[in-house]
Amino acid sequence: MRFFNKLPITFLLLFFSVFSVNAQLEGVYTIGSSGDFATLSAAVDSLNLKGITGSVKFKISPNTYAERVSINPFSGASATDTVVFTSSSGNLEDVLISLDSPDSTNNFLIKLNGCERVSIKNISFNTSSLNFCGHILLTNGASYNRIENCKFIAPSSVISKGDSTAVINSYRSGEKEQFNQFLKNRIIGGGIGIVLTGESGLVEFGNVVKYNFFEDQKWNSLTAVFQSELEISNNEINFQSDFQSDFQSDLTSVYLSLLEGKVLIDRNKIYSAGRFGINITYHDYDAMVDSIYVVNNMISTPMGTPFLAFYSKGVYISHNTFYNANKSEQTIRFYELDNVEIKNNLVVNDSAYKLIQYTGMGSSIEWDFNGYSNKGGPFALNDLGVVASFSDWKSGTPVLDANSVYNSSFTFRNNQYDLTPYCGMPIDFRTSNYIDKLAVDYNGVTRSTSNQWMGAAEMTLPSYHTADIEGYVTNGTDTLKSGSVEVYADVSASTLFDEIISVPISSNGFYLLNSIEYADEYWLKIIPTDPNFITSYHNGTLRWDDTLAFKLADSCAAYVKNIVPRKIMPLEAGSYNLSGTITETGGTNKVLGTDPIPGLDVILDRIPPSRNTVARTTTDENGYYYFGNLPEGRYKVTIDYEGLHSDTIYEVDLDNETTEIASLDYCVDFGDRIRGCSPGLESAEELFENVKIYPNPVNGTLFIEDLNSEFNVVITDVKGSIVYNKIQTCGRMVIDTGQLKSGVYFVKLNLDGVRKTYKIIK
């Protein structure tokens, strides 16, 4: 103490300030037996104590961790400075946190105890208790956190009901747990998969549940109460519980209550063996602030009601498919709703029972452009009693569903897990008029109005919605009797076309594309094994081109289409040559690349075009191709790169006026196409700025000087024939031109993958 008494106060403050900052965490740390922290608990204790001074990532080594940790509020967290706990390998199967909870007080594996900006990613969790299934607990105002790409496994045969058996639980704590995100998780078992629970006067904002998979929960897959600005989208729910209960929140895949503001329920695929698919109760009933949007969902509840809503204002229900097969439950049930629009939905009851219960409704209700189907029996129940038929429904007062349609029998591909109309169903249910409020989606993107019903409007077509194409590979004269037909289509966001299937060609030329994945357009590519034939597309051309794609008018039909092979018919010999190099480039300027592409087919055709091809070759390990002994004329060069949207077709004249174009180099830009390419201007100027080629005209010896590294020299005549080719390892080359005839020649230098051509006269 005597020492510190002699130091200035400012120095002491600086000393302790620096010490404190240095103690904070920043950067990447490992958790494991040989890591920076031996256990999860040690890492969390350090985080709680020291806080952070920058972004922190805890990489957890593969192992099973029998631990329970609580992440408390820590200093330094911000929108840019966050904390991530993740598997070191990125594989969620490698890290397992497993420990049963002894009581309700410790019903968690990780507690987010008022902390912010924490992400938990790529981790597996497991419990076996039938009473306490808590894996993640958010409490005391935990906000702006992410639970992403994790797997949670709990028993489905739980005993206790309520929060104690919730796998992920945002707990009533007297503070708001909000702006949390639950993304791409797999949640199996438990009483409830995710619970988001605010309180009266403490409505929580901005929570997001997206791209998750729920399975085998006993009571609900997802429960949300006292929420606003809530998004539930792109989830898949397989709710199998068939336990019977009279309480409406039980046995519901998605139970939502006491909501305020905007709520989005979008593009979810829900199956419920229980009583309800989605159950919404009380949306700001006394003073509507904003709206609930239920759009683009597939909801199947064979033994119950797919969609139930009551005591709510401002509900927009559009572009959904609702299915049940219950002889005592309506497919959709509404009670005391106001300011509601129900448009562009497909509503099916696969039994002779009512489709709709519509009672206690307010005056501002609109129904239209919907599709309905049941197998007879009453159509609906409203305040006036039973509505016997669809025509009675449409002729009522006020007039409802003026533009809607009815079909007494509607069959889905799978009544439980994917409500896609079976091939052959009449296409009467189309998106017609969007609700004005749905002209754009939740992110402000304009919605398409051209998609037909495929279970839920605007959803991606499932792979099993198929088409059949068959025929012969023949032009009427020549028939290809060996090889294969490959099918390409644009079915993803990739810049390349996707290969869907490859089928063999029979000995009589027959091909069959049976139940291929549906797409709007196909490219059928003929791959011969007969050396007399050439790789070609279905209409006999050689290029990818969207104007030449095979379009289907109906995805359910079978098509018969003969496709045309191409045959090689060599020309007479000549004295011209054509060659070049094909390399990879990363930019859109098509600068000559340095990575050669071997194994590409390069095809040569004579112009004017004929049905047959002159020659085919393949690039070597250096990306080099060569055609020799060609007669004078006009030619087309085609390079076939698998799946690229547009192949190169390059035309060239071989005659006495041919110049350097007789050497055609190409660049492949995988984000675009193949095109002729040239060296970058700046790099070419820098590399060749000091080069001397003299004398010119030359009579005997030609000198090439002042190149700074190894270079390649190729000299061609005006026909493209190579008269000299050599690699030089020093900066000066001496070439004897005594054997060359008088005329014009081209000296082509290749230095570090960049080329430049000089014209000389002898």
mmCIF file of C-alpha atoms in Angstrom, residues 480-485 503-506 527-530:
data_model
loop_
_atom_site.group_PDB
_atom_site.id
_atom_site.type_symbol
_atom_site.label_atom_id
_atom_site.label_comp_id
_atom_site.label_asym_id
_atom_site.label_seq_id
_atom_site.Cartn_x
_atom_site.Cartn_y
_atom_site.Cartn_z
ATOM 1 C CA LEU A 480 -28.879 -43.210 -83.132
ATOM 2 C CA LYS A 481 -28.963 -46.674 -81.558
ATOM 3 C CA SER A 482 -26.541 -46.258 -78.652
ATOM 4 C CA GLY A 483 -25.764 -43.549 -76.149
ATOM 5 C CA SER A 484 -27.903 -41.564 -73.723
ATOM 6 C CA VAL A 485 -30.229 -38.602 -73.426
ATOM 7 C CA VAL A 503 -31.418 -42.302 -69.654
ATOM 8 C CA PRO A 504 -30.000 -44.819 -72.141
ATOM 9 C CA ILE A 505 -30.975 -44.942 -75.798
ATOM 10 C CA SER A 506 -32.320 -48.357 -76.836
ATOM 11 C CA ILE A 527 -24.832 -38.050 -75.961
ATOM 12 C CA PRO A 528 -23.807 -40.646 -78.597
ATOM 13 C CA THR A 529 -21.423 -43.559 -78.134
ATOM 14 C CA ASP A 530 -21.373 -44.131 -81.896
#
